[in-house]
PDB file of C-alpha atoms in Angstrom:
ATOM      1  CA  UNK L   1       0.000   0.000   0.000  1.00 62.00           C
ATOM      2  CA  UNK L   2       1.318   3.402  -0.986  1.00 76.00           C
ATOM      3  CA  UNK L   3       0.847   5.970   1.766  1.00 82.00           C
ATOM      4  CA  UNK L   4      -0.212   9.390   0.502  1.00 90.00           C
ATOM      5  CA  UNK L   5      -0.406  12.749   2.263  1.00 93.00           C
ATOM      6  CA  UNK L   6      -4.146  13.296   2.212  1.00 93.00           C
ATOM      7  CA  UNK L   7      -3.957  16.639   4.022  1.00 93.00           C
ATOM      8  CA  UNK L   8      -1.627  18.049   1.408  1.00 95.00           C
ATOM      9  CA  UNK L   9      -3.797  16.757  -1.443  1.00 96.00           C
ATOM     10  CA  UNK L  10      -6.904  18.181   0.262  1.00 96.00           C
ATOM     11  CA  UNK L  11      -5.179  21.578   0.591  1.00 95.00           C
ATOM     12  CA  UNK L  12      -4.235  21.606  -3.083  1.00 96.00           C
ATOM     13  CA  UNK L  13      -7.775  20.697  -4.180  1.00 97.00           C
ATOM     14  CA  UNK L  14      -9.255  23.350  -1.868  1.00 97.00           C
ATOM     15  CA  UNK L  15      -6.898  26.028  -3.166  1.00 97.00           C
ATOM     16  CA  UNK L  16      -7.679  25.148  -6.775  1.00 97.00           C
ATOM     17  CA  UNK L  17     -11.410  25.499  -6.105  1.00 97.00           C
ATOM     18  CA  UNK L  18     -11.021  28.969  -4.584  1.00 97.00           C
ATOM     19  CA  UNK L  19     -10.506  28.352  -0.865  1.00 97.00           C
ATOM     20  CA  UNK L  20      -7.995  30.521   0.969  1.00 96.00           C
ATOM     21  CA  UNK L  21      -5.747  29.749   3.907  1.00 92.00           C
ATOM     22  CA  UNK L  22      -3.229  27.000   4.465  1.00 89.00           C
ATOM     23  CA  UNK L  23      -2.994  23.661   6.190  1.00 87.00           C
ATOM     24  CA  UNK L  24      -5.986  21.430   6.773  1.00 91.00           C
ATOM     25  CA  UNK L  25      -8.595  24.170   7.247  1.00 94.00           C
ATOM     26  CA  UNK L  26      -9.540  26.429   4.321  1.00 96.00           C
ATOM     27  CA  UNK L  27     -12.187  29.108   3.878  1.00 96.00           C
ATOM     28  CA  UNK L  28     -13.959  31.410   1.471  1.00 97.00           C
ATOM     29  CA  UNK L  29     -15.531  34.689   2.557  1.00 95.00           C
ATOM     30  CA  UNK L  30     -18.896  35.525   1.026  1.00 95.00           C
ATOM     31  CA  UNK L  31     -20.871  38.730   1.677  1.00 94.00           C
ATOM     32  CA  UNK L  32     -23.029  37.156   4.446  1.00 93.00           C
ATOM     33  CA  UNK L  33     -20.999  34.206   5.707  1.00 95.00           C
ATOM     34  CA  UNK L  34     -17.736  32.302   5.748  1.00 95.00           C
ATOM     35  CA  UNK L  35     -17.624  28.800   4.304  1.00 97.00           C
ATOM     36  CA  UNK L  36     -14.979  26.634   5.971  1.00 97.00           C
ATOM     37  CA  UNK L  37     -13.750  23.183   4.963  1.00 97.00           C
ATOM     38  CA  UNK L  38     -11.527  21.034   7.134  1.00 96.00           C
ATOM     39  CA  UNK L  39      -9.567  17.811   6.567  1.00 95.00           C
ATOM     40  CA  UNK L  40      -9.959  15.578   9.638  1.00 92.00           C
ATOM     41  CA  UNK L  41      -7.727  12.512   9.750  1.00 88.00           C
ATOM     42  CA  UNK L  42      -9.329   9.342  11.095  1.00 83.00           C
ATOM     43  CA  UNK L  43      -7.820   8.011  14.324  1.00 80.00           C
ATOM     44  CA  UNK L  44      -8.553   4.470  13.249  1.00 80.00           C
ATOM     45  CA  UNK L  45      -7.399   4.190   9.645  1.00 79.00           C
ATOM     46  CA  UNK L  46      -5.698   5.903   6.722  1.00 81.00           C
ATOM     47  CA  UNK L  47      -8.983   7.564   5.798  1.00 87.00           C
ATOM     48  CA  UNK L  48     -10.160  11.104   6.521  1.00 93.00           C
ATOM     49  CA  UNK L  49     -13.299  13.227   6.670  1.00 94.00           C
ATOM     50  CA  UNK L  50     -14.091  16.589   5.116  1.00 96.00           C
ATOM     51  CA  UNK L  51     -15.959  18.803   7.567  1.00 96.00           C
ATOM     52  CA  UNK L  52     -17.921  21.807   6.339  1.00 97.00           C
ATOM     53  CA  UNK L  53     -18.769  24.815   8.490  1.00 96.00           C
ATOM     54  CA  UNK L  54     -20.741  28.020   8.064  1.00 96.00           C
ATOM     55  CA  UNK L  55     -20.204  31.117  10.154  1.00 94.00           C
ATOM     56  CA  UNK L  56     -22.898  33.741   9.615  1.00 95.00           C
ATOM     57  CA  UNK L  57     -21.552  37.269   9.874  1.00 94.00           C
ATOM     58  CA  UNK L  58     -24.779  38.627  11.344  1.00 93.00           C
ATOM     59  CA  UNK L  59     -24.410  36.245  14.325  1.00 93.00           C
ATOM     60  CA  UNK L  60     -20.828  37.225  15.165  1.00 91.00           C
ATOM     61  CA  UNK L  61     -20.000  40.151  17.442  1.00 86.00           C
ATOM     62  CA  UNK L  62     -16.233  40.192  17.041  1.00 81.00           C
ATOM     63  CA  UNK L  63     -13.793  40.412  14.163  1.00 84.00           C
ATOM     64  CA  UNK L  64     -13.147  37.187  12.310  1.00 88.00           C
ATOM     65  CA  UNK L  65      -9.477  36.703  11.554  1.00 87.00           C
ATOM     66  CA  UNK L  66      -7.787  33.937   9.583  1.00 88.00           C
ATOM     67  CA  UNK L  67      -6.676  32.396  12.907  1.00 88.00           C
ATOM     68  CA  UNK L  68     -10.283  32.263  14.090  1.00 87.00           C
ATOM     69  CA  UNK L  69     -11.329  30.535  10.866  1.00 90.00           C
ATOM     70  CA  UNK L  70      -8.407  28.082  10.914  1.00 88.00           C
ATOM     71  CA  UNK L  71      -9.217  27.057  14.493  1.00 87.00           C
ATOM     72  CA  UNK L  72     -13.001  26.921  14.110  1.00 87.00           C
ATOM     73  CA  UNK L  73     -13.072  23.113  14.145  1.00 87.00           C
ATOM     74  CA  UNK L  74     -10.426  22.718  16.848  1.00 83.00           C
ATOM     75  CA  UNK L  75     -12.298  24.360  19.704  1.00 76.00           C
ATOM     76  CA  UNK L  76      -9.417  26.810  20.199  1.00 73.00           C
ATOM     77  CA  UNK L  77     -11.359  29.949  19.383  1.00 75.00           C
ATOM     78  CA  UNK L  78     -14.296  32.000  20.592  1.00 76.00           C
ATOM     79  CA  UNK L  79     -16.226  31.587  17.347  1.00 83.00           C
ATOM     80  CA  UNK L  80     -17.511  28.204  16.253  1.00 88.00           C
ATOM     81  CA  UNK L  81     -19.344  27.326  13.050  1.00 93.00           C
ATOM     82  CA  UNK L  82     -23.079  27.931  13.295  1.00 94.00           C
ATOM     83  CA  UNK L  83     -23.687  24.988  10.952  1.00 96.00           C
ATOM     84  CA  UNK L  84     -21.471  21.930  10.500  1.00 95.00           C
ATOM     85  CA  UNK L  85     -21.799  18.841   8.362  1.00 96.00           C
ATOM     86  CA  UNK L  86     -19.679  16.341   6.502  1.00 96.00           C
ATOM     87  CA  UNK L  87     -19.260  17.064   2.803  1.00 97.00           C
ATOM     88  CA  UNK L  88     -20.867  13.754   1.811  1.00 96.00           C
ATOM     89  CA  UNK L  89     -24.122  14.980   3.421  1.00 95.00           C
ATOM     90  CA  UNK L  90     -24.309  18.009   1.126  1.00 96.00           C
ATOM     91  CA  UNK L  91     -27.142  17.715  -1.397  1.00 94.00           C
ATOM     92  CA  UNK L  92     -25.791  17.126  -4.892  1.00 93.00           C
ATOM     93  CA  UNK L  93     -22.705  15.237  -3.745  1.00 95.00           C
ATOM     94  CA  UNK L  94     -22.426  11.728  -5.247  1.00 93.00           C
ATOM     95  CA  UNK L  95     -23.719   8.996  -2.919  1.00 93.00           C
ATOM     96  CA  UNK L  96     -20.472   7.085  -3.329  1.00 95.00           C
ATOM     97  CA  UNK L  97     -18.142   9.980  -2.465  1.00 96.00           C
ATOM     98  CA  UNK L  98     -16.706   8.275   0.621  1.00 93.00           C
ATOM     99  CA  UNK L  99     -16.166   5.096  -1.403  1.00 94.00           C
ATOM    100  CA  UNK L 100     -14.348   7.068  -4.127  1.00 96.00           C
ATOM    101  CA  UNK L 101     -12.165   8.810  -1.545  1.00 95.00           C
ATOM    102  CA  UNK L 102     -11.484   5.576   0.328  1.00 93.00           C
ATOM    103  CA  UNK L 103     -10.540   3.715  -2.837  1.00 94.00           C
ATOM    104  CA  UNK L 104      -8.128   6.451  -3.936  1.00 95.00           C
ATOM    105  CA  UNK L 105      -6.502   6.617  -0.479  1.00 93.00           C
ATOM    106  CA  UNK L 106      -6.195   2.839  -0.142  1.00 92.00           C
ATOM    107  CA  UNK L 107      -4.608   2.559  -3.579  1.00 93.00           C
ATOM    108  CA  UNK L 108      -2.293   5.557  -3.252  1.00 92.00           C
ATOM    109  CA  UNK L 109      -3.951   7.353  -6.172  1.00 94.00           C
ATOM    110  CA  UNK L 110      -3.072  10.978  -5.482  1.00 95.00           C
ATOM    111  CA  UNK L 111      -4.344  12.431  -8.758  1.00 97.00           C
ATOM    112  CA  UNK L 112      -7.664  10.590  -8.528  1.00 97.00           C
ATOM    113  CA  UNK L 113      -8.082  11.727  -4.914  1.00 97.00           C
ATOM    114  CA  UNK L 114      -7.369  15.330  -5.862  1.00 97.00           C
ATOM    115  CA  UNK L 115      -9.884  15.204  -8.717  1.00 97.00           C
ATOM    116  CA  UNK L 116     -12.581  13.617  -6.521  1.00 97.00           C
ATOM    117  CA  UNK L 117     -12.032  16.307  -3.881  1.00 97.00           C
ATOM    118  CA  UNK L 118     -12.087  19.137  -6.442  1.00 98.00           C
ATOM    119  CA  UNK L 119     -15.361  17.837  -7.852  1.00 97.00           C
ATOM    120  CA  UNK L 120     -16.916  17.547  -4.381  1.00 98.00           C
ATOM    121  CA  UNK L 121     -15.726  21.021  -3.344  1.00 98.00           C
ATOM    122  CA  UNK L 122     -17.053  22.498  -6.590  1.00 97.00           C
ATOM    123  CA  UNK L 123     -20.454  20.900  -5.952  1.00 97.00           C
ATOM    124  CA  UNK L 124     -20.386  22.187  -2.371  1.00 97.00           C
ATOM    125  CA  UNK L 125     -19.746  25.721  -3.649  1.00 97.00           C
ATOM    126  CA  UNK L 126     -22.551  25.441  -6.200  1.00 96.00           C
ATOM    127  CA  UNK L 127     -24.938  24.285  -3.481  1.00 95.00           C
ATOM    128  CA  UNK L 128     -23.873  26.985  -0.998  1.00 95.00           C
ATOM    129  CA  UNK L 129     -24.225  29.835  -3.498  1.00 92.00           C
ATOM    130  CA  UNK L 130     -27.927  28.951  -3.809  1.00 92.00           C
ATOM    131  CA  UNK L 131     -28.705  27.705  -0.294  1.00 89.00           C
ATOM    132  CA  UNK L 132     -26.605  29.686   2.153  1.00 89.00           C
ATOM    133  CA  UNK L 133     -29.232  31.630   4.096  1.00 92.00           C
ATOM    134  CA  UNK L 134     -30.112  30.689   7.633  1.00 94.00           C
ATOM    135  CA  UNK L 135     -33.706  30.076   6.513  1.00 94.00           C
ATOM    136  CA  UNK L 136     -32.610  27.809   3.636  1.00 94.00           C
ATOM    137  CA  UNK L 137     -30.319  25.747   5.842  1.00 94.00           C
ATOM    138  CA  UNK L 138     -32.896  25.431   8.631  1.00 94.00           C
ATOM    139  CA  UNK L 139     -35.625  24.410   6.146  1.00 94.00           C
ATOM    140  CA  UNK L 140     -33.424  21.791   4.478  1.00 93.00           C
ATOM    141  CA  UNK L 141     -32.503  20.416   7.898  1.00 94.00           C
ATOM    142  CA  UNK L 142     -36.152  20.236   9.001  1.00 94.00           C
ATOM    143  CA  UNK L 143     -37.103  18.534   5.715  1.00 95.00           C
ATOM    144  CA  UNK L 144     -34.265  16.025   6.287  1.00 94.00           C
ATOM    145  CA  UNK L 145     -32.515  17.118   3.085  1.00 93.00           C
ATOM    146  CA  UNK L 146     -29.370  18.149   4.984  1.00 93.00           C
ATOM    147  CA  UNK L 147     -27.866  16.185   7.852  1.00 94.00           C
ATOM    148  CA  UNK L 148     -26.125  18.852   9.928  1.00 94.00           C
ATOM    149  CA  UNK L 149     -25.478  20.201  13.392  1.00 93.00           C
ATOM    150  CA  UNK L 150     -27.118  23.610  13.616  1.00 93.00           C
ATOM    151  CA  UNK L 151     -26.793  26.022  16.519  1.00 89.00           C
ATOM    152  CA  UNK L 152     -30.106  27.334  17.844  1.00 87.00           C
ATOM    153  CA  UNK L 153     -29.312  30.917  16.709  1.00 84.00           C
ATOM    154  CA  UNK L 154     -29.592  29.800  13.106  1.00 85.00           C
TER     155      UNK L 154
END
């Protein structure tokens, strides 16, 4: 088995799809919110998860810096995402995304992994540009179209 650096490949795919930052947590600032994606290595295997977070500007009282965004999933900041979910739960993402990622990781296929991640991140961006509002997210959650953790303020 060829071991690949999934965090590095994730970062490259995120950068190529428009996300800013460095390391395993990337972000894009939109007029009303920040969209954050995070590579989370599994403790139990060579696999990883892609976490997605939304921070709504209207619900934040302090300035959001890059450090705040980079630490949003680590619990080392005063601002946490108002909405979090795994990328495979985003509507429009292929049902077999985790299988595609797992297969590429297990077989050391860096280019395939990068392409799968770029496609998923592109679909996430397409979805978020149409469904970013607090009302949209809450409605999709209530209709069981989005499996997410949503803070009560949303």
